[in-house]
Coordinates of C-alpha atoms and ligand atoms in Angstrom, one line a residue:
M1 CA -26.7 17.7 -5.6
D2 CA -24.6 18.1 -8.7
Y3 CA -21.6 15.9 -9.4
S4 CA -18.9 16.5 -12.0
I5 CA -15.5 15.1 -13.0
E6 CA -12.7 17.7 -12.7
T7 CA -9.5 17.4 -14.8
A8 CA -8.0 20.9 -14.3
P9 CA -4.9 21.3 -12.1
L10 CA -5.9 21.3 -8.4
E11 CA -4.7 24.8 -7.6
K12 CA -7.1 26.2 -10.2
L13 CA -10.2 24.5 -8.8
Q14 CA -12.1 27.1 -7.0
C15 CA -14.1 25.5 -4.2
D16 CA -15.2 25.8 -0.6
C17 CA -13.3 22.7 0.5
M18 CA -10.9 20.3 -1.1
I19 CA -10.5 16.8 0.4
V20 CA -7.1 15.2 0.2
G21 CA -5.6 12.1 1.8
V22 CA -2.6 11.6 4.1
Y23 CA -1.0 8.3 5.0
Q24 CA 0.5 7.2 8.3
D25 CA 4.0 8.5 9.2
Q26 CA 3.4 11.9 7.6
Q27 CA 3.3 10.7 4.1
L28 CA 1.3 12.8 1.6
S29 CA -0.9 11.5 -1.2
A30 CA -0.1 13.0 -4.6
S31 CA -2.8 15.7 -4.3
A32 CA -1.7 16.5 -0.7
A33 CA 1.9 16.9 -1.9
R34 CA 0.8 19.2 -4.7
L35 CA -1.3 21.4 -2.5
N36 CA 1.5 21.4 0.1
N37 CA 3.8 22.9 -2.6
S38 CA 1.3 25.5 -3.7
T39 CA 0.6 26.6 -0.1
Q40 CA 4.2 27.1 1.1
G41 CA 4.2 23.8 3.0
L42 CA 1.0 24.4 4.9
I43 CA 0.0 20.7 5.1
G44 CA 3.5 19.6 6.2
K45 CA 3.3 22.1 9.0
V46 CA 0.0 20.7 10.2
L47 CA 1.5 17.2 10.1
N48 CA 4.6 18.2 11.9
R49 CA 2.5 19.7 14.7
G50 CA 1.0 16.3 15.1
D51 CA -2.6 17.4 14.4
I52 CA -3.2 14.3 12.3
S53 CA -1.3 11.0 12.4
G54 CA -2.7 9.6 9.2
K55 CA -4.7 6.8 10.9
N56 CA -7.6 5.7 8.7
G57 CA -10.6 7.9 9.2
E58 CA -9.0 10.7 11.1
T59 CA -9.8 14.2 9.8
V60 CA -8.5 17.8 10.2
L61 CA -10.0 20.8 8.6
L62 CA -7.6 23.6 7.6
N63 CA -9.9 26.6 7.7
T64 CA -7.9 29.3 5.9
I65 CA -5.7 28.8 3.0
P66 CA -3.7 32.0 2.3
D67 CA -3.7 33.3 -1.3
S68 CA -5.7 30.4 -2.8
V69 CA -9.0 29.9 -4.6
I70 CA -9.4 26.8 -2.4
G71 CA -11.5 27.9 0.7
R72 CA -10.5 25.1 3.0
I73 CA -8.6 21.8 2.9
L74 CA -9.9 18.7 4.6
L75 CA -7.1 16.2 5.4
V76 CA -8.3 12.7 5.8
G77 CA -6.2 9.8 7.2
L78 CA -5.9 6.8 5.0
G79 CA -3.7 4.4 7.1
E80 CA -0.6 2.6 5.8
N81 CA 0.9 3.9 2.6
K82 CA -0.1 1.0 0.3
A83 CA -3.2 0.0 -1.7
L84 CA -6.2 0.3 0.6
T85 CA -8.8 -2.4 0.9
G86 CA -12.2 -1.3 -0.5
K87 CA -13.5 -1.2 3.1
A88 CA -10.7 1.0 4.4
Y89 CA -11.2 3.3 1.4
I90 CA -14.9 3.7 2.1
K91 CA -14.3 4.2 5.8
A92 CA -11.9 7.1 5.1
L93 CA -14.2 8.6 2.5
A94 CA -17.3 8.4 4.8
S95 CA -15.5 10.0 7.7
A96 CA -14.3 12.8 5.4
V97 CA -17.8 13.4 4.1
N98 CA -19.4 13.3 7.5
S99 CA -17.1 15.9 8.8
L100 CA -18.3 18.5 6.2
K101 CA -21.6 19.5 7.8
K102 CA -21.0 23.2 7.7
P103 CA -23.6 25.3 5.9
Q104 CA -20.9 27.5 4.3
I105 CA -19.4 24.5 2.5
K106 CA -21.3 24.2 -0.7
F107 CA -18.8 23.2 -3.4
V108 CA -16.5 20.4 -2.5
V109 CA -13.7 18.9 -4.6
C110 CA -12.7 15.4 -3.6
C111 CA -9.3 14.2 -4.6
L112 CA -9.6 10.7 -3.1
S113 CA -10.2 9.0 -6.5
E114 CA -6.4 9.0 -7.0
I115 CA -5.8 6.8 -4.0
A116 CA -4.8 3.2 -4.9
V117 CA -7.4 0.6 -3.8
E118 CA -6.9 -3.2 -4.1
G119 CA -8.7 -4.5 -7.2
C120 CA -10.7 -1.3 -7.8
G121 CA -10.2 1.3 -10.5
Q122 CA -11.3 4.8 -11.3
Q123 CA -14.9 3.7 -12.1
W124 CA -15.5 2.1 -8.8
K125 CA -13.9 5.0 -6.9
S126 CA -15.9 7.7 -8.5
R127 CA -19.0 5.6 -8.0
Q128 CA -18.3 5.2 -4.3
I129 CA -17.7 8.9 -3.9
V130 CA -21.1 9.7 -5.3
E131 CA -22.8 7.0 -3.2
I132 CA -21.2 8.2 0.0
F133 CA -21.9 11.9 -0.5
S134 CA -25.5 11.1 -1.4
D135 CA -25.9 8.8 1.7
A136 CA -24.6 11.5 4.0
A137 CA -26.9 14.1 2.3
Y138 CA -30.1 12.1 2.9
Q139 CA -32.4 13.6 5.4
Y140 CA -35.9 12.6 6.1
T141 CA -38.2 15.6 6.1
H142 CA -41.3 14.3 4.5
T143 CA -43.5 14.7 7.6
K144 CA -41.6 17.5 9.3
S145 CA -42.6 21.1 9.3
D146 CA -39.0 22.3 8.9
K147 CA -37.9 21.1 5.5
G148 CA -35.1 23.7 5.4
T149 CA -32.4 21.5 6.8
E150 CA -31.8 19.4 3.6
S151 CA -28.1 19.1 2.8
Q152 CA -26.2 22.4 2.1
L153 CA -23.8 20.6 -0.2
E154 CA -24.6 21.7 -3.7
K155 CA -21.8 20.6 -6.0
I156 CA -19.2 17.8 -5.7
G157 CA -16.2 17.7 -8.0
I158 CA -14.3 14.4 -8.4
T159 CA -10.8 14.9 -9.7
A160 CA -9.5 12.5 -12.4
P161 CA -6.6 12.6 -14.8
E162 CA -7.6 13.3 -18.4
T163 CA -6.7 9.7 -19.4
E164 CA -9.3 8.3 -17.0
L165 CA -12.0 10.7 -17.8
V166 CA -14.2 8.0 -19.4
S167 CA -14.2 5.5 -16.6
A168 CA -14.6 8.3 -14.0
Q169 CA -17.7 9.5 -15.9
I170 CA -19.2 6.0 -16.1
G171 CA -18.6 5.5 -12.4
L172 CA -20.2 8.9 -11.7
D173 CA -23.3 8.1 -13.8
Q174 CA -23.6 4.6 -12.1
G175 CA -23.2 6.3 -8.7
K176 CA -25.9 8.8 -9.4
A177 CA -28.3 6.0 -10.5
I178 CA -27.5 3.8 -7.5
A179 CA -27.6 6.6 -5.0
G180 CA -31.0 7.7 -6.4
G181 CA -32.3 4.2 -6.0
I182 CA -30.9 4.1 -2.4
S183 CA -32.5 7.4 -1.5
F184 CA -35.8 6.4 -2.9
T185 CA -35.7 3.1 -1.0
K186 CA -34.8 5.0 2.2
L187 CA -37.6 7.4 1.9
L188 CA -40.3 4.8 1.2
A189 CA -38.9 2.8 4.2
D190 CA -38.9 5.7 6.6
L191 CA -42.4 6.8 5.7
P192 CA -44.9 5.8 8.4
A193 CA -47.4 3.0 7.8
N194 CA -50.4 5.3 7.7
I195 CA -48.9 7.0 4.6
C196 CA -47.0 4.1 3.0
T197 CA -49.7 1.6 2.5
P198 CA -49.8 -1.2 -0.1
T199 CA -51.8 1.2 -2.4
Y200 CA -49.1 3.9 -1.9
L201 CA -46.3 1.5 -2.9
A202 CA -48.3 0.5 -5.9
K203 CA -48.6 4.2 -6.9
Q204 CA -44.9 4.6 -6.5
A205 CA -44.3 1.7 -8.9
L206 CA -46.7 3.2 -11.4
G207 CA -44.9 6.5 -11.1
L208 CA -41.6 4.8 -12.1
G209 CA -43.4 3.1 -15.0
E210 CA -44.3 6.6 -16.3
K211 CA -40.7 7.8 -16.1
F212 CA -39.0 4.9 -17.9
A213 CA -40.1 3.7 -21.3
K214 CA -38.6 0.2 -20.8
L215 CA -40.4 -0.3 -17.5
S216 CA -44.0 -1.4 -17.4
I217 CA -46.1 -1.9 -14.3
S218 CA -49.1 -4.0 -13.5
I219 CA -50.9 -4.3 -10.2
L220 CA -52.6 -7.5 -9.2
E221 CA -55.6 -6.8 -7.0
E222 CA -57.1 -9.1 -4.3
S223 CA -59.6 -10.4 -6.9
D224 CA -56.8 -11.3 -9.2
M225 CA -55.0 -13.1 -6.4
E226 CA -58.3 -14.9 -5.6
T227 CA -58.4 -16.2 -9.2
L228 CA -54.8 -17.3 -9.1
G229 CA -55.5 -19.2 -5.8
M230 CA -53.0 -17.2 -3.7
G231 CA -54.5 -18.5 -0.4
A232 CA -51.4 -17.9 1.6
L233 CA -50.9 -14.2 0.6
L234 CA -54.6 -13.4 0.9
S235 CA -54.9 -14.9 4.3
V236 CA -52.5 -12.3 5.7
S237 CA -54.3 -9.3 4.2
R238 CA -57.7 -10.5 5.4
G239 CA -56.9 -9.0 8.8
S240 CA -56.2 -5.6 7.3
R241 CA -58.5 -2.9 6.0
Q242 CA -55.9 -1.9 3.4
P243 CA -56.3 -4.0 0.2
A244 CA -53.3 -6.1 -0.6
K245 CA -51.4 -5.5 -3.9
L246 CA -49.0 -7.6 -5.8
I247 CA -46.9 -5.1 -7.7
A248 CA -45.3 -6.5 -10.9
M249 CA -42.6 -4.4 -12.5
D250 CA -41.3 -5.5 -15.9
Y251 CA -38.1 -3.9 -17.2
Q252 CA -37.2 -4.9 -20.7
G253 CA -33.7 -3.7 -21.3
G254 CA -32.3 -7.0 -22.8
E255 CA -32.9 -9.2 -25.8
K256 CA -36.5 -10.1 -26.2
N257 CA -35.9 -13.8 -25.5
S258 CA -33.3 -13.5 -22.8
K259 CA -34.6 -15.0 -19.5
P260 CA -35.3 -12.4 -16.8
I261 CA -33.7 -11.9 -13.4
V262 CA -36.6 -11.8 -10.9
L263 CA -36.4 -9.8 -7.7
I264 CA -39.1 -10.4 -5.1
G265 CA -39.3 -8.0 -2.1
K266 CA -41.4 -8.4 1.0
G267 CA -43.7 -5.4 1.2
L268 CA -45.4 -5.7 4.6
T269 CA -46.2 -2.0 5.2
F270 CA -46.9 -2.8 8.9
D271 CA -46.4 -6.0 10.9
A272 CA -48.1 -6.0 14.2
G273 CA -47.9 -9.8 14.3
G274 CA -51.6 -10.4 13.8
I275 CA -53.4 -12.5 16.5
S276 CA -49.9 -13.7 17.6
L277 CA -49.4 -10.0 18.5
K278 CA -45.9 -8.6 18.9
P279 CA -44.9 -6.9 22.2
G280 CA -45.4 -3.2 22.2
L281 CA -41.8 -2.1 22.7
G282 CA -40.3 -1.0 19.4
M283 CA -43.3 -2.1 17.4
D284 CA -43.1 1.2 15.4
E285 CA -40.1 -0.3 13.7
M286 CA -42.4 -2.8 12.0
K287 CA -43.2 0.0 9.5
Y288 CA -39.8 -1.2 8.1
D289 CA -41.2 -4.6 7.2
M290 CA -41.6 -3.4 3.6
C291 CA -37.9 -2.7 3.2
G292 CA -37.5 -5.6 0.8
G293 CA -40.2 -4.2 -1.4
A294 CA -38.7 -0.7 -1.2
A295 CA -35.3 -2.1 -2.2
V296 CA -36.9 -3.8 -5.3
L297 CA -38.4 -0.4 -6.3
G298 CA -35.1 1.3 -5.7
T299 CA -33.1 -1.3 -7.6
L300 CA -35.5 -1.2 -10.6
Q301 CA -35.3 2.6 -10.7
A302 CA -31.5 2.4 -10.7
A303 CA -31.4 -0.4 -13.3
A304 CA -33.7 1.6 -15.6
Q305 CA -31.7 4.8 -15.1
M306 CA -28.5 2.9 -15.9
N307 CA -30.3 1.5 -19.0
L308 CA -28.8 -2.0 -18.2
P309 CA -29.1 -4.5 -21.1
L310 CA -31.0 -7.0 -19.0
N311 CA -34.6 -8.2 -18.5
I312 CA -35.5 -7.7 -14.9
I313 CA -38.8 -8.4 -13.1
G314 CA -39.6 -6.9 -9.8
L315 CA -42.4 -8.5 -7.7
I316 CA -43.6 -6.9 -4.5
P317 CA -46.4 -8.7 -2.5
S318 CA -47.7 -5.9 -0.2
S319 CA -50.0 -6.1 2.7
E320 CA -50.4 -5.3 6.4
N321 CA -50.4 -7.9 9.2
L322 CA -52.9 -6.8 11.9
P323 CA -55.0 -8.5 14.6
D324 CA -58.7 -8.4 13.5
G325 CA -61.9 -10.5 13.7
D326 CA -61.1 -11.8 10.2
A327 CA -57.4 -12.3 10.7
N328 CA -55.5 -15.6 10.5
R329 CA -55.8 -17.7 13.7
P330 CA -53.1 -20.0 15.0
G331 CA -54.0 -23.4 13.7
D332 CA -55.7 -22.2 10.6
I333 CA -54.8 -24.1 7.4
L334 CA -54.2 -22.4 4.1
T335 CA -53.9 -23.6 0.6
S336 CA -51.1 -21.9 -1.3
M337 CA -51.1 -21.2 -5.0
S338 CA -48.8 -24.2 -5.4
G339 CA -51.5 -26.4 -3.9
K340 CA -49.4 -27.1 -0.8
T341 CA -51.2 -26.7 2.5
I342 CA -49.8 -24.7 5.4
E343 CA -50.7 -24.8 9.1
V344 CA -50.4 -21.3 10.6
L345 CA -48.8 -22.0 14.0
N346 CA -47.8 -18.4 14.4
T347 CA -49.6 -15.5 12.6
D348 CA -46.4 -13.4 13.0
A349 CA -44.6 -15.6 10.5
E350 CA -46.5 -13.9 7.7
G351 CA -43.7 -12.8 5.4
R352 CA -43.1 -16.3 4.2
L353 CA -46.9 -16.6 3.5
L354 CA -46.6 -13.7 1.1
L355 CA -43.4 -14.8 -0.4
C356 CA -44.4 -18.4 -1.1
D357 CA -47.3 -17.5 -3.4
T358 CA -45.1 -14.9 -5.1
L359 CA -42.4 -17.5 -5.7
T360 CA -44.9 -19.8 -7.3
Y361 CA -46.2 -16.8 -9.4
S362 CA -42.7 -16.0 -10.5
E363 CA -42.5 -19.3 -12.4
R364 CA -44.6 -17.8 -15.2
Y365 CA -41.8 -15.5 -16.2
N366 CA -39.5 -18.5 -16.9
P367 CA -36.8 -16.7 -14.9
D368 CA -33.0 -17.3 -15.1
V369 CA -32.7 -16.7 -11.4
V370 CA -35.0 -15.5 -8.6
I371 CA -33.7 -13.5 -5.6
D372 CA -36.0 -12.6 -2.8
L373 CA -35.3 -10.0 -0.1
A374 CA -37.2 -9.8 3.1
T375 CA -37.0 -8.5 6.6
L376 CA -38.0 -12.1 7.5
T377 CA -36.7 -13.2 10.9
G378 CA -35.7 -11.6 14.2
A379 CA -33.5 -14.7 14.5
C380 CA -31.3 -13.3 11.7
L381 CA -30.3 -10.5 14.2
V382 CA -29.5 -13.0 16.8
A383 CA -27.3 -15.0 14.4
L384 CA -25.6 -12.2 12.5
G385 CA -26.3 -8.9 14.1
R386 CA -26.7 -5.8 12.0
I387 CA -23.5 -6.2 9.8
P388 CA -24.3 -8.7 7.0
S389 CA -27.6 -9.7 5.5
G390 CA -28.3 -13.4 5.6
L391 CA -28.0 -15.4 2.4
L392 CA -29.5 -18.8 1.7
G393 CA -30.3 -20.5 -1.5
N394 CA -30.5 -23.6 -3.6
D395 CA -28.0 -22.6 -6.2
D396 CA -24.3 -22.3 -5.4
E397 CA -23.4 -20.3 -8.5
L398 CA -26.1 -17.7 -7.8
C399 CA -25.0 -17.5 -4.1
D400 CA -21.4 -17.1 -5.1
D401 CA -22.3 -14.3 -7.6
L402 CA -24.2 -12.5 -4.9
L403 CA -21.3 -12.9 -2.4
A404 CA -18.9 -11.5 -5.0
A405 CA -21.2 -8.5 -5.7
S406 CA -21.6 -7.9 -1.9
E407 CA -17.8 -7.6 -1.6
T408 CA -17.5 -5.1 -4.4
A409 CA -20.4 -3.1 -3.2
N410 CA -19.4 -3.1 0.4
D411 CA -22.9 -4.4 1.3
S412 CA -22.0 -7.6 3.1
L413 CA -23.7 -11.0 3.1
W414 CA -23.1 -14.2 5.0
R415 CA -24.3 -17.5 3.7
L416 CA -26.1 -19.9 6.1
P417 CA -26.7 -23.6 5.4
L418 CA -30.0 -24.8 3.9
W419 CA -29.4 -28.5 4.7
E420 CA -32.2 -31.1 4.2
E421 CA -32.0 -32.0 7.9
Y422 CA -33.6 -28.7 8.9
Q423 CA -36.7 -29.4 6.8
E424 CA -38.0 -31.8 9.5
L425 CA -38.6 -28.8 11.8
L426 CA -41.4 -27.7 9.6
K427 CA -43.5 -30.9 10.1
S428 CA -47.2 -30.4 10.7
N429 CA -49.7 -33.0 11.9
F430 CA -52.5 -31.4 9.9
A431 CA -51.0 -29.9 6.8
D432 CA -48.1 -30.3 4.3
M433 CA -46.0 -28.0 6.5
A434 CA -46.2 -25.6 9.4
N435 CA -45.3 -22.0 8.9
I436 CA -42.8 -22.0 11.8
G437 CA -40.0 -24.4 12.8
G438 CA -39.8 -23.8 16.6
K439 CA -37.1 -22.0 18.6
D440 CA -34.0 -23.2 16.8
A441 CA -32.4 -21.8 13.6
G442 CA -35.2 -19.4 12.8
T443 CA -33.6 -17.8 9.8
I444 CA -32.8 -21.2 8.3
T445 CA -36.2 -22.7 8.9
A446 CA -37.8 -19.6 7.3
A447 CA -35.7 -20.2 4.2
C448 CA -36.5 -23.9 4.3
F449 CA -40.1 -23.0 4.2
L450 CA -39.5 -20.8 1.1
S451 CA -37.3 -23.4 -0.5
R452 CA -40.4 -25.7 -0.8
F453 CA -41.9 -23.2 -3.2
A454 CA -38.6 -22.6 -5.2
E455 CA -38.0 -26.2 -6.2
N456 CA -38.3 -25.3 -9.9
L457 CA -36.2 -22.2 -9.6
R458 CA -32.5 -21.2 -9.3
W459 CA -33.2 -19.2 -6.1
A460 CA -31.5 -17.2 -3.4
H461 CA -33.0 -15.5 -0.3
L462 CA -31.6 -12.5 1.5
D463 CA -32.8 -12.0 5.0
I464 CA -32.3 -8.2 5.6
A465 CA -34.0 -8.1 9.0
G466 CA -30.7 -6.8 10.6
T467 CA -29.5 -4.6 7.8
A468 CA -32.4 -2.7 6.3
W469 CA -32.7 -0.1 9.0
R470 CA -30.8 1.3 12.0
T471 CA -32.4 1.3 15.5
G472 CA -31.7 3.6 18.4
L473 CA -30.7 7.2 18.2
T474 CA -29.9 7.1 14.5
K475 CA -33.1 5.2 13.7
G476 CA -33.6 5.2 9.9
A477 CA -33.5 3.2 6.7
T478 CA -30.1 2.2 5.3
G479 CA -31.2 1.5 1.7
R480 CA -29.6 -1.9 1.8
P481 CA -29.3 -4.1 -0.2
V482 CA -29.8 -1.9 -3.2
A483 CA -26.1 -1.3 -3.7
L484 CA -25.5 -5.1 -3.7
L485 CA -28.3 -5.9 -6.1
C486 CA -27.2 -3.1 -8.5
Q487 CA -23.6 -4.5 -8.4
Y488 CA -25.0 -8.0 -9.1
L489 CA -26.9 -6.6 -12.1
I490 CA -23.9 -4.6 -13.4
N491 CA -21.8 -7.8 -13.2
R492 CA -24.5 -9.8 -15.0
A493 CA -24.7 -7.2 -17.7
A494 CA -20.9 -7.2 -18.0
S495 CA -20.6 -11.0 -18.2
Q496 CA -23.0 -11.2 -21.1
A497 CA -21.4 -8.4 -23.1
Ligands
BES1 N1 -41.0 -8.9 10.2 C1 -40.7 -9.9 11.2 C2 -39.3 -10.2 11.4 C3 -38.5 -9.1 12.1 C4 -38.5 -9.0 13.5 C5 -37.6 -8.3 11.4 C6 -37.8 -8.1 14.1 C7 -36.8 -7.4 12.1 C8 -36.9 -7.3 13.4 C9 -41.4 -11.2 10.8 O1 -42.6 -11.1 10.1 C10 -41.6 -12.0 12.0 O2 -42.4 -11.5 12.8 N2 -41.0 -13.1 12.2 C11 -41.1 -13.9 13.4 C12 -41.0 -15.3 13.0 C13 -41.4 -16.2 14.1 C14 -42.8 -16.1 14.6 C15 -41.1 -17.7 13.7 C16 -39.9 -13.5 14.3 O3 -38.8 -13.3 13.8 O4 -40.1 -13.4 15.5
MN2 MN1 -44.2 -11.0 11.5
ZN3 ZN1 -43.0 -9.4 9.1

């Protein structure tokens, strides 16, 4: 799909469909008023008939526009006539985009970047327009015979006044980079576990390394992990015939001596639970247990494409968790890279075993901050559902920065406490700690476990178990939290400039 900024007068923009907003009580946005004038009051007539009230998210498609180079007009309701919240803006935009699924509509002009949004300017708006069109256009076809159904939309024009051309173009470029990262993440996540193995993920990282000069990739093999003493990570992969990989991506966009931001993504390409086998129903969805890793790949791709002036390290510990004669047994005791010992009371709590050794490994980069993302606990779905990702961490400033980025990116987070009192739940009679904390507060005890390996780090953990994919009829990856992480990185780059 092709995106462009359009500064010509609306009436001159030849297109298959033009999207304009209308507010409640029959009030027209500037573009709607302009089109209304150039079409002998067509839009006013539709409003008078009551075909659209202007409620946020409503749409009406006007199918023929007499004597015009504009093929169709899509009216979209915006709600009350005042600055919209970012959320309301995105809701209106998404419903407009989703109602354009006709094969004849190839070139769309979107006039919604003129709409006032609280605290957001032209750049944010054109970025959102790109991200939302791209999100709607994503279709998984990789393992389908019929690949012909990929989006019919070919060209999206975003209108902007001449005076705002520069910010509109910056937003468009950021949007393209972020949307590309999100699509890449979704595709990797949607691929089945018999294709998307740890080796496959490693190859994808190497592919990115070839595309971007500032990005270098190294892959740690099991023998390297052995040498490093990564007993926790290796214990998970012992039960799998696929060799584990620890993918290290090094993006050097900043000053040589500026401390890197480290992103760690759980890359479990399939989680059957191991000897503590999961129930069969819905187990296919455990191909999504690598969504954290996929989001790190997508975020690094976007960061490299945006040429951000930052140093960023992506680390993806990748393995499968399967039952096997050589798999972890409940009661087994492991020695992690940090030297701390772990009693495996449930082999299905494997993500933290991968992450703990990767957290220890991350210390060698002398990071500014470390953020891990993981589909870590079913308990996160119980606590928060599928709306926000869970946020926990040992550094308030980092958590606040992430919360602020999540607001701007409309990729929500909710912070949970990581109080000392919860640590007790991880007591083991036979090792330094157990790998589970019992029935209560599962998301918090998982983060407590990780926190023991992050004592020397400014660290935050995102539990994306509820947000990385949709279940049910629209089952599929969401690409979250790539938008949030990109926003955090953009903010970091801006604050040092
Ligand atoms: N990958 C799962 C978490 C998960 C479950 C994510 C369902 C999304 C949906 C993780 O490895 C796991 O199995 N966690 C266990 C932990 C428990 C044994 C303490 C869980 O949540 O049941
Ligand atoms: Mn598990
Ligand atoms: Zn898992």
